[in-house]
Amino acid sequence: QVQLVESGGGLVQAGGSLRLSCAASGRSFSRSVLGWFRQSPGKEREFVAALAWSAIGRTGYADSVKGRFTISRDNAKNTLYLQMNSLKPEDTAVYYCAADINPGDYPSGTPATYDYWGQGTQVTVSS
């Protein structure tokens, strides 16, 4: 079965850093887009970053995280990463890894586009 497993969440003070990982298994993701989304209580699930799992490796970021977060991959390990620096309390959310199996030419920021989802990992940033 297809499985996406997030890890690396936790509690961190404002200004600190965390690195999230998403281990992907169950199929080839070589032609997929993998992304990160987050959701806080009372809010819609929002796009954070995405990466096309290809040689070109196109990436996209939400404006709110540009310059602070970096999405990357390890092809050999089939693992997606999200390096989060300069964390703010408003970054507090459950972070989800997702896979779009039939992507377009560019990574999508729309949750409905994605076919598989992990269970999420909690990130809490204290002030």
mmCIF file of N, CA and C in Angstrom:
data_model
loop_
_atom_site.group_PDB
_atom_site.id
_atom_site.type_symbol
_atom_site.label_atom_id
_atom_site.label_comp_id
_atom_site.label_asym_id
_atom_site.label_seq_id
_atom_site.Cartn_x
_atom_site.Cartn_y
_atom_site.Cartn_z
ATOM 1 N N GLN A 1 0.813 -1.169 0.000
ATOM 2 C CA GLN A 1 0.000 0.000 0.000
ATOM 3 C C GLN A 1 0.871 1.252 0.000
ATOM 4 N N VAL A 2 0.318 2.332 -0.524
ATOM 5 C CA VAL A 2 1.012 3.608 -0.520
ATOM 6 C C VAL A 2 1.009 4.144 0.899
ATOM 7 N N GLN A 3 2.162 4.614 1.322
ATOM 8 C CA GLN A 3 2.288 5.106 2.678
ATOM 9 C C GLN A 3 3.177 6.338 2.713
ATOM 10 N N LEU A 4 2.712 7.360 3.394
ATOM 11 C CA LEU A 4 3.481 8.567 3.635
ATOM 12 C C LEU A 4 3.536 8.759 5.143
ATOM 13 N N VAL A 5 4.732 8.792 5.683
ATOM 14 C CA VAL A 5 4.900 8.861 7.128
ATOM 15 C C VAL A 5 5.751 10.060 7.487
ATOM 16 N N GLU A 6 5.134 11.019 8.174
ATOM 17 C CA GLU A 6 5.842 12.224 8.598
ATOM 18 C C GLU A 6 6.520 12.006 9.944
ATOM 19 N N SER A 7 7.604 12.726 10.142
ATOM 20 C CA SER A 7 8.285 12.720 11.425
ATOM 21 C C SER A 7 9.046 14.031 11.578
ATOM 22 N N GLY A 8 9.491 14.304 12.781
ATOM 23 C CA GLY A 8 10.322 15.471 13.031
ATOM 24 C C GLY A 8 9.626 16.632 13.700
ATOM 25 N N GLY A 9 8.321 16.527 13.897
ATOM 26 C CA GLY A 9 7.608 17.590 14.570
ATOM 27 C C GLY A 9 7.958 17.643 16.043
ATOM 28 N N GLY A 10 7.558 18.728 16.676
ATOM 29 C CA GLY A 10 7.840 18.880 18.088
ATOM 30 C C GLY A 10 7.592 20.293 18.555
ATOM 31 N N LEU A 11 8.102 20.585 19.733
ATOM 32 C CA LEU A 11 7.960 21.895 20.352
ATOM 33 C C LEU A 11 9.267 22.658 20.224
ATOM 34 N N VAL A 12 9.175 23.887 19.753
ATOM 35 C CA VAL A 12 10.365 24.708 19.567
ATOM 36 C C VAL A 12 10.021 26.160 19.891
ATOM 37 N N GLN A 13 10.994 26.908 20.363
ATOM 38 C CA GLN A 13 10.793 28.320 20.642
ATOM 39 C C GLN A 13 10.848 29.148 19.366
ATOM 40 N N ALA A 14 10.177 30.280 19.381
ATOM 41 C CA ALA A 14 10.214 31.191 18.246
ATOM 42 C C ALA A 14 11.656 31.515 17.876
ATOM 43 N N GLY A 15 11.921 31.514 16.582
ATOM 44 C CA GLY A 15 13.268 31.743 16.093
ATOM 45 C C GLY A 15 14.070 30.477 15.889
ATOM 46 N N GLY A 16 13.565 29.369 16.380
ATOM 47 C CA GLY A 16 14.257 28.104 16.258
ATOM 48 C C GLY A 16 13.976 27.410 14.943
ATOM 49 N N SER A 17 14.481 26.181 14.832
ATOM 50 C CA SER A 17 14.376 25.414 13.596
ATOM 51 C C SER A 17 13.906 23.996 13.858
ATOM 52 N N LEU A 18 13.259 23.427 12.862
ATOM 53 C CA LEU A 18 12.881 22.028 12.853
ATOM 54 C C LEU A 18 13.038 21.497 11.436
ATOM 55 N N ARG A 19 13.309 20.208 11.324
ATOM 56 C CA ARG A 19 13.372 19.557 10.033
ATOM 57 C C ARG A 19 12.376 18.410 10.003
ATOM 58 N N LEU A 20 11.379 18.526 9.143
ATOM 59 C CA LEU A 20 10.387 17.481 8.985
ATOM 60 C C LEU A 20 10.811 16.517 7.889
ATOM 61 N N SER A 21 10.464 15.249 8.062
ATOM 62 C CA SER A 21 10.733 14.229 7.067
ATOM 63 C C SER A 21 9.444 13.536 6.678
ATOM 64 N N CYS A 22 9.378 13.090 5.440
ATOM 65 C CA CYS A 22 8.245 12.312 4.947
ATOM 66 C C CYS A 22 8.793 11.118 4.191
ATOM 67 N N ALA A 23 8.643 9.937 4.760
ATOM 68 C CA ALA A 23 9.085 8.708 4.115
ATOM 69 C C ALA A 23 7.967 8.175 3.234
ATOM 70 N N ALA A 24 8.230 8.070 1.946
ATOM 71 C CA ALA A 24 7.232 7.638 0.975
ATOM 72 C C ALA A 24 7.526 6.219 0.509
ATOM 73 N N SER A 25 6.490 5.387 0.449
ATOM 74 C CA SER A 25 6.668 4.003 0.029
ATOM 75 C C SER A 25 5.401 3.475 -0.632
ATOM 76 N N GLY A 26 5.505 2.315 -1.272
ATOM 77 C CA GLY A 26 4.353 1.649 -1.844
ATOM 78 C C GLY A 26 4.201 1.787 -3.345
ATOM 79 N N ARG A 27 4.937 2.684 -3.950
ATOM 80 C CA ARG A 27 4.911 2.888 -5.387
ATOM 81 C C ARG A 27 6.055 3.791 -5.778
ATOM 82 N N SER A 28 6.243 3.946 -7.072
ATOM 83 C CA SER A 28 7.222 4.889 -7.567
ATOM 84 C C SER A 28 6.642 6.295 -7.527
ATOM 85 N N PHE A 29 7.415 7.221 -7.012
ATOM 86 C CA PHE A 29 7.006 8.618 -6.966
ATOM 87 C C PHE A 29 7.826 9.476 -7.927
ATOM 88 N N SER A 30 8.529 8.829 -8.838
ATOM 89 C CA SER A 30 9.452 9.533 -9.722
ATOM 90 C C SER A 30 8.763 10.540 -10.632
ATOM 91 N N ARG A 31 7.500 10.339 -10.908
ATOM 92 C CA ARG A 31 6.747 11.263 -11.753
ATOM 93 C C ARG A 31 5.694 12.038 -10.966
ATOM 94 N N SER A 32 5.855 12.063 -9.664
ATOM 95 C CA SER A 32 4.876 12.690 -8.781
ATOM 96 C C SER A 32 5.350 14.045 -8.287
ATOM 97 N N VAL A 33 4.406 14.773 -7.726
ATOM 98 C CA VAL A 33 4.709 15.970 -6.951
ATOM 99 C C VAL A 33 4.422 15.652 -5.492
ATOM 100 N N LEU A 34 5.364 15.927 -4.634
ATOM 101 C CA LEU A 34 5.163 15.768 -3.206
ATOM 102 C C LEU A 34 5.172 17.131 -2.542
ATOM 103 N N GLY A 35 4.266 17.306 -1.595
ATOM 104 C CA GLY A 35 4.141 18.615 -0.978
ATOM 105 C C GLY A 35 3.884 18.562 0.512
ATOM 106 N N TRP A 36 4.010 19.719 1.119
ATOM 107 C CA TRP A 36 3.696 19.908 2.526
ATOM 108 C C TRP A 36 2.535 20.879 2.673
ATOM 109 N N PHE A 37 1.591 20.517 3.507
ATOM 110 C CA PHE A 37 0.476 21.368 3.872
ATOM 111 C C PHE A 37 0.414 21.453 5.391
ATOM 112 N N ARG A 38 -0.303 22.436 5.889
ATOM 113 C CA ARG A 38 -0.465 22.543 7.328
ATOM 114 C C ARG A 38 -1.878 23.005 7.653
ATOM 115 N N GLN A 39 -2.317 22.665 8.857
ATOM 116 C CA GLN A 39 -3.651 23.034 9.285
ATOM 117 C C GLN A 39 -3.663 23.330 10.778
ATOM 118 N N SER A 40 -4.210 24.487 11.118
ATOM 119 C CA SER A 40 -4.389 24.901 12.500
ATOM 120 C C SER A 40 -5.866 24.803 12.855
ATOM 121 N N PRO A 41 -6.192 24.683 14.145
ATOM 122 C CA PRO A 41 -7.595 24.614 14.554
ATOM 123 C C PRO A 41 -8.403 25.802 14.033
ATOM 124 N N GLY A 42 -9.549 25.512 13.434
ATOM 125 C CA GLY A 42 -10.417 26.559 12.935
ATOM 126 C C GLY A 42 -10.012 27.155 11.605
ATOM 127 N N LYS A 43 -8.963 26.643 11.002
ATOM 128 C CA LYS A 43 -8.499 27.172 9.727
ATOM 129 C C LYS A 43 -8.503 26.093 8.652
ATOM 130 N N GLU A 44 -8.519 26.540 7.409
ATOM 131 C CA GLU A 44 -8.446 25.624 6.283
ATOM 132 C C GLU A 44 -7.031 25.076 6.147
ATOM 133 N N ARG A 45 -6.945 23.903 5.554
ATOM 134 C CA ARG A 45 -5.638 23.348 5.265
ATOM 135 C C ARG A 45 -4.962 24.217 4.208
ATOM 136 N N GLU A 46 -3.741 24.632 4.471
ATOM 137 C CA GLU A 46 -3.067 25.543 3.567
ATOM 138 C C GLU A 46 -1.768 24.969 3.023
ATOM 139 N N PHE A 47 -1.471 25.376 1.826
ATOM 140 C CA PHE A 47 -0.260 24.966 1.142
ATOM 141 C C PHE A 47 0.962 25.583 1.795
ATOM 142 N N VAL A 48 2.023 24.798 1.902
ATOM 143 C CA VAL A 48 3.287 25.280 2.436
ATOM 144 C C VAL A 48 4.374 25.260 1.363
ATOM 145 N N ALA A 49 4.618 24.087 0.794
ATOM 146 C CA ALA A 49 5.657 23.941 -0.215
ATOM 147 C C ALA A 49 5.438 22.647 -0.976
ATOM 148 N N ALA A 50 5.960 22.572 -2.192
ATOM 149 C CA ALA A 50 5.857 21.357 -2.988
ATOM 150 C C ALA A 50 7.069 21.215 -3.889
ATOM 151 N N LEU A 51 7.316 19.978 -4.285
ATOM 152 C CA LEU A 51 8.470 19.649 -5.107
ATOM 153 C C LEU A 51 8.092 18.585 -6.119
ATOM 154 N N ALA A 52 8.483 18.789 -7.375
ATOM 155 C CA ALA A 52 8.311 17.779 -8.412
ATOM 156 C C ALA A 52 9.476 16.806 -8.352
ATOM 157 N N TRP A 53 9.153 15.516 -8.201
ATOM 158 C CA TRP A 53 10.183 14.494 -8.040
ATOM 159 C C TRP A 53 10.755 14.115 -9.394
ATOM 160 N N SER A 54 11.511 15.002 -9.958
ATOM 161 C CA SER A 54 12.100 14.816 -11.263
ATOM 162 C C SER A 54 13.508 15.374 -11.257
ATOM 163 N N ALA A 55 14.194 15.186 -12.374
ATOM 164 C CA ALA A 55 15.557 15.701 -12.476
ATOM 165 C C ALA A 55 15.585 17.221 -12.335
ATOM 166 N N ILE A 56 14.578 17.870 -12.883
ATOM 167 C CA ILE A 56 14.505 19.323 -12.788
ATOM 168 C C ILE A 56 14.135 19.755 -11.372
ATOM 169 N N GLY A 57 13.193 19.030 -10.764
ATOM 170 C CA GLY A 57 12.853 19.264 -9.376
ATOM 171 C C GLY A 57 12.266 20.630 -9.087
ATOM 172 N N ARG A 58 11.275 21.036 -9.854
ATOM 173 C CA ARG A 58 10.627 22.323 -9.627
ATOM 174 C C ARG A 58 10.028 22.394 -8.233
ATOM 175 N N THR A 59 10.156 23.541 -7.617
ATOM 176 C CA THR A 59 9.623 23.758 -6.285
ATOM 177 C C THR A 59 8.737 24.983 -6.256
ATOM 178 N N GLY A 60 7.872 25.029 -5.256
ATOM 179 C CA GLY A 60 7.015 26.178 -5.038
ATOM 180 C C GLY A 60 6.787 26.363 -3.553
ATOM 181 N N TYR A 61 6.620 27.618 -3.132
ATOM 182 C CA TYR A 61 6.440 27.943 -1.725
ATOM 183 C C TYR A 61 5.303 28.927 -1.533
ATOM 184 N N ALA A 62 4.624 28.790 -0.406
ATOM 185 C CA ALA A 62 3.675 29.806 -0.002
ATOM 186 C C ALA A 62 4.437 31.069 0.368
ATOM 187 N N ASP A 63 3.830 32.223 0.112
ATOM 188 C CA ASP A 63 4.495 33.486 0.422
ATOM 189 C C ASP A 63 4.859 33.592 1.901
ATOM 190 N N SER A 64 4.051 33.002 2.749
ATOM 191 C CA SER A 64 4.260 33.110 4.185
ATOM 192 C C SER A 64 5.516 32.400 4.680
ATOM 193 N N VAL A 65 6.066 31.493 3.872
ATOM 194 C CA VAL A 65 7.236 30.734 4.315
ATOM 195 C C VAL A 65 8.461 30.958 3.446
ATOM 196 N N LYS A 66 8.335 31.716 2.391
ATOM 197 C CA LYS A 66 9.475 31.970 1.514
ATOM 198 C C LYS A 66 10.615 32.627 2.288
ATOM 199 N N GLY A 67 11.804 32.113 2.062
ATOM 200 C CA GLY A 67 12.972 32.628 2.746
ATOM 201 C C GLY A 67 13.226 31.999 4.090
ATOM 202 N N ARG A 68 12.253 31.242 4.607
ATOM 203 C CA ARG A 68 12.402 30.596 5.909
ATOM 204 C C ARG A 68 12.391 29.067 5.802
ATOM 205 N N PHE A 69 11.558 28.537 4.919
ATOM 206 C CA PHE A 69 11.426 27.090 4.754
ATOM 207 C C PHE A 69 12.081 26.650 3.452
ATOM 208 N N THR A 70 12.618 25.438 3.454
ATOM 209 C CA THR A 70 13.203 24.857 2.257
ATOM 210 C C THR A 70 12.734 23.421 2.095
ATOM 211 N N ILE A 71 12.177 23.099 0.924
ATOM 212 C CA ILE A 71 11.765 21.738 0.636
ATOM 213 C C ILE A 71 12.864 21.053 -0.165
ATOM 214 N N SER A 72 13.120 19.799 0.132
ATOM 215 C CA SER A 72 14.155 19.050 -0.563
ATOM 216 C C SER A 72 13.813 17.567 -0.551
ATOM 217 N N ARG A 73 14.654 16.790 -1.197
ATOM 218 C CA ARG A 73 14.388 15.361 -1.311
ATOM 219 C C ARG A 73 15.682 14.560 -1.237
ATOM 220 N N ASP A 74 15.540 13.278 -0.950
ATOM 221 C CA ASP A 74 16.610 12.306 -1.056
ATOM 222 C C ASP A 74 16.060 11.182 -1.923
ATOM 223 N N ASN A 75 16.487 11.136 -3.173
ATOM 224 C CA ASN A 75 15.962 10.151 -4.109
ATOM 225 C C ASN A 75 16.214 8.713 -3.654
ATOM 226 N N ALA A 76 17.407 8.448 -3.161
ATOM 227 C CA ALA A 76 17.771 7.100 -2.761
ATOM 228 C C ALA A 76 16.914 6.591 -1.610
ATOM 229 N N LYS A 77 16.505 7.500 -0.734
ATOM 230 C CA LYS A 77 15.717 7.121 0.437
ATOM 231 C C LYS A 77 14.224 7.331 0.259
ATOM 232 N N ASN A 78 13.823 7.864 -0.900
ATOM 233 C CA ASN A 78 12.414 8.192 -1.137
ATOM 234 C C ASN A 78 11.844 9.014 0.019
ATOM 235 N N THR A 79 12.584 10.025 0.381
ATOM 236 C CA THR A 79 12.214 10.839 1.527
ATOM 237 C C THR A 79 12.156 12.313 1.145
ATOM 238 N N LEU A 80 11.118 12.967 1.584
ATOM 239 C CA LEU A 80 10.909 14.389 1.383
ATOM 240 C C LEU A 80 11.204 15.110 2.696
ATOM 241 N N TYR A 81 11.794 16.290 2.604
ATOM 242 C CA TYR A 81 12.144 17.054 3.793
ATOM 243 C C TYR A 81 11.552 18.459 3.731
ATOM 244 N N LEU A 82 11.343 19.019 4.898
ATOM 245 C CA LEU A 82 11.001 20.424 5.011
ATOM 246 C C LEU A 82 11.846 21.015 6.127
ATOM 247 N N GLN A 83 12.835 21.804 5.746
ATOM 248 C CA GLN A 83 13.655 22.501 6.713
ATOM 249 C C GLN A 83 12.974 23.809 7.063
ATOM 250 N N MET A 84 12.660 23.998 8.326
ATOM 251 C CA MET A 84 11.939 25.169 8.785
ATOM 252 C C MET A 84 12.838 25.974 9.712
ATOM 253 N N ASN A 85 13.171 27.179 9.292
ATOM 254 C CA ASN A 85 14.006 28.073 10.077
ATOM 255 C C ASN A 85 13.225 29.316 10.470
ATOM 256 N N SER A 86 13.750 30.038 11.438
ATOM 257 C CA SER A 86 13.124 31.278 11.904
ATOM 258 C C SER A 86 11.646 31.084 12.189
ATOM 259 N N LEU A 87 11.338 30.043 12.918
ATOM 260 C CA LEU A 87 9.945 29.691 13.173
ATOM 261 C C LEU A 87 9.235 30.749 14.004
ATOM 262 N N LYS A 88 7.960 30.928 13.686
ATOM 263 C CA LYS A 88 7.100 31.890 14.357
ATOM 264 C C LYS A 88 5.931 31.165 15.005
ATOM 265 N N PRO A 89 5.325 31.741 16.030
ATOM 266 C CA PRO A 89 4.151 31.103 16.637
ATOM 267 C C PRO A 89 3.050 30.791 15.631
ATOM 268 N N GLU A 90 2.885 31.619 14.613
ATOM 269 C CA GLU A 90 1.866 31.377 13.613
ATOM 270 C C GLU A 90 2.163 30.186 12.709
ATOM 271 N N ASP A 91 3.358 29.618 12.815
ATOM 272 C CA ASP A 91 3.678 28.392 12.099
ATOM 273 C C ASP A 91 3.136 27.154 12.809
ATOM 274 N N THR A 92 2.624 27.328 14.009
ATOM 275 C CA THR A 92 2.069 26.214 14.768
ATOM 276 C C THR A 92 0.913 25.577 14.009
ATOM 277 N N ALA A 93 1.002 24.276 13.775
ATOM 278 C CA ALA A 93 -0.005 23.559 13.004
ATOM 279 C C ALA A 93 0.366 22.086 12.943
ATOM 280 N N VAL A 94 -0.572 21.287 12.459
ATOM 281 C CA VAL A 94 -0.254 19.927 12.061
ATOM 282 C C VAL A 94 0.222 19.990 10.619
ATOM 283 N N TYR A 95 1.380 19.441 10.369
ATOM 284 C CA TYR A 95 1.967 19.456 9.042
ATOM 285 C C TYR A 95 1.776 18.101 8.370
ATOM 286 N N TYR A 96 1.261 18.133 7.140
ATOM 287 C CA TYR A 96 0.958 16.925 6.387
ATOM 288 C C TYR A 96 1.815 16.823 5.137
ATOM 289 N N CYS A 97 2.261 15.637 4.857
ATOM 290 C CA CYS A 97 2.919 15.310 3.602
ATOM 291 C C CYS A 97 1.874 14.748 2.651
ATOM 292 N N ALA A 98 1.941 15.110 1.376
ATOM 293 C CA ALA A 98 0.970 14.650 0.402
ATOM 294 C C ALA A 98 1.638 14.382 -0.940
ATOM 295 N N ALA A 99 1.030 13.474 -1.723
ATOM 296 C CA ALA A 99 1.562 13.110 -3.031
ATOM 297 C C ALA A 99 0.508 13.279 -4.112
ATOM 298 N N ASP A 100 0.880 13.956 -5.173
ATOM 299 C CA ASP A 100 0.052 14.125 -6.367
ATOM 300 C C ASP A 100 0.619 13.196 -7.426
ATOM 301 N N ILE A 101 -0.101 12.119 -7.732
ATOM 302 C CA ILE A 101 0.406 11.070 -8.609
ATOM 303 C C ILE A 101 0.376 11.471 -10.083
ATOM 304 N N ASN A 102 -0.562 12.296 -10.465
ATOM 305 C CA ASN A 102 -0.697 12.742 -11.856
ATOM 306 C C ASN A 102 -0.647 14.255 -11.932
ATOM 307 N N PRO A 103 0.519 14.813 -11.687
ATOM 308 C CA PRO A 103 0.638 16.271 -11.625
ATOM 309 C C PRO A 103 0.653 16.919 -12.996
ATOM 310 N N GLY A 104 0.432 18.215 -12.991
ATOM 311 C CA GLY A 104 0.616 19.016 -14.174
ATOM 312 C C GLY A 104 2.072 19.386 -14.328
ATOM 313 N N ASP A 105 2.324 20.415 -15.095
ATOM 314 C CA ASP A 105 3.703 20.806 -15.363
ATOM 315 C C ASP A 105 4.380 21.466 -14.171
ATOM 316 N N TYR A 106 3.584 21.992 -13.251
ATOM 317 C CA TYR A 106 4.113 22.671 -12.082
ATOM 318 C C TYR A 106 3.432 22.164 -10.822
ATOM 319 N N PRO A 107 4.140 22.175 -9.701
ATOM 320 C CA PRO A 107 3.544 21.710 -8.439
ATOM 321 C C PRO A 107 2.284 22.488 -8.085
ATOM 322 N N SER A 108 1.286 21.771 -7.578
ATOM 323 C CA SER A 108 0.017 22.371 -7.225
ATOM 324 C C SER A 108 -0.028 22.737 -5.743
ATOM 325 N N GLY A 109 -0.693 23.849 -5.453
ATOM 326 C CA GLY A 109 -0.911 24.259 -4.081
ATOM 327 C C GLY A 109 -2.320 23.991 -3.590
ATOM 328 N N THR A 110 -3.078 23.220 -4.351
ATOM 329 C CA THR A 110 -4.465 22.919 -4.024
ATOM 330 C C THR A 110 -4.568 21.546 -3.373
ATOM 331 N N PRO A 111 -5.068 21.451 -2.144
ATOM 332 C CA PRO A 111 -5.146 20.140 -1.469
ATOM 333 C C PRO A 111 -5.893 19.078 -2.257
ATOM 334 N N ALA A 112 -6.979 19.461 -2.952
ATOM 335 C CA ALA A 112 -7.792 18.488 -3.678
ATOM 336 C C ALA A 112 -7.028 17.815 -4.801
ATOM 337 N N THR A 113 -5.945 18.396 -5.236
ATOM 338 C CA THR A 113 -5.131 17.837 -6.306
ATOM 339 C C THR A 113 -4.366 16.589 -5.856
ATOM 340 N N TYR A 114 -4.111 16.469 -4.578
ATOM 341 C CA TYR A 114 -3.249 15.418 -4.057
ATOM 342 C C TYR A 114 -4.018 14.135 -3.744
ATOM 343 N N ASP A 115 -3.385 13.014 -4.048
ATOM 344 C CA ASP A 115 -4.035 11.707 -3.982
ATOM 345 C C ASP A 115 -3.798 10.954 -2.676
ATOM 346 N N TYR A 116 -2.663 11.163 -2.068
ATOM 347 C CA TYR A 116 -2.300 10.449 -0.847
ATOM 348 C C TYR A 116 -1.815 11.419 0.204
ATOM 349 N N TRP A 117 -2.134 11.097 1.455
ATOM 350 C CA TRP A 117 -1.794 11.959 2.575
ATOM 351 C C TRP A 117 -1.231 11.159 3.733
ATOM 352 N N GLY A 118 -0.275 11.756 4.418
ATOM 353 C CA GLY A 118 0.193 11.186 5.661
ATOM 354 C C GLY A 118 -0.733 11.563 6.800
ATOM 355 N N GLN A 119 -0.415 11.083 7.993
ATOM 356 C CA GLN A 119 -1.250 11.338 9.162
ATOM 357 C C GLN A 119 -0.937 12.659 9.843
ATOM 358 N N GLY A 120 0.174 13.260 9.489
ATOM 359 C CA GLY A 120 0.528 14.558 10.030
ATOM 360 C C GLY A 120 1.451 14.485 11.224
ATOM 361 N N THR A 121 2.177 15.558 11.433
ATOM 362 C CA THR A 121 3.045 15.687 12.591
ATOM 363 C C THR A 121 2.874 17.088 13.173
ATOM 364 N N GLN A 122 2.750 17.156 14.486
ATOM 365 C CA GLN A 122 2.461 18.420 15.154
ATOM 366 C C GLN A 122 3.718 19.263 15.304
ATOM 367 N N VAL A 123 3.608 20.512 14.909
ATOM 368 C CA VAL A 123 4.660 21.500 15.133
ATOM 369 C C VAL A 123 4.086 22.599 16.011
ATOM 370 N N THR A 124 4.717 22.838 17.136
ATOM 371 C CA THR A 124 4.276 23.877 18.050
ATOM 372 C C THR A 124 5.421 24.844 18.296
ATOM 373 N N VAL A 125 5.172 26.117 18.032
ATOM 374 C CA VAL A 125 6.184 27.153 18.207
ATOM 375 C C VAL A 125 5.734 28.075 19.327
ATOM 376 N N SER A 126 6.504 28.140 20.379
ATOM 377 C CA SER A 126 6.169 28.969 21.524
ATOM 378 C C SER A 126 6.841 30.325 21.413
ATOM 379 N N SER A 127 6.209 31.338 21.991
ATOM 380 C CA SER A 127 6.747 32.683 21.963
ATOM 381 C C SER A 127 7.575 32.978 23.195
#
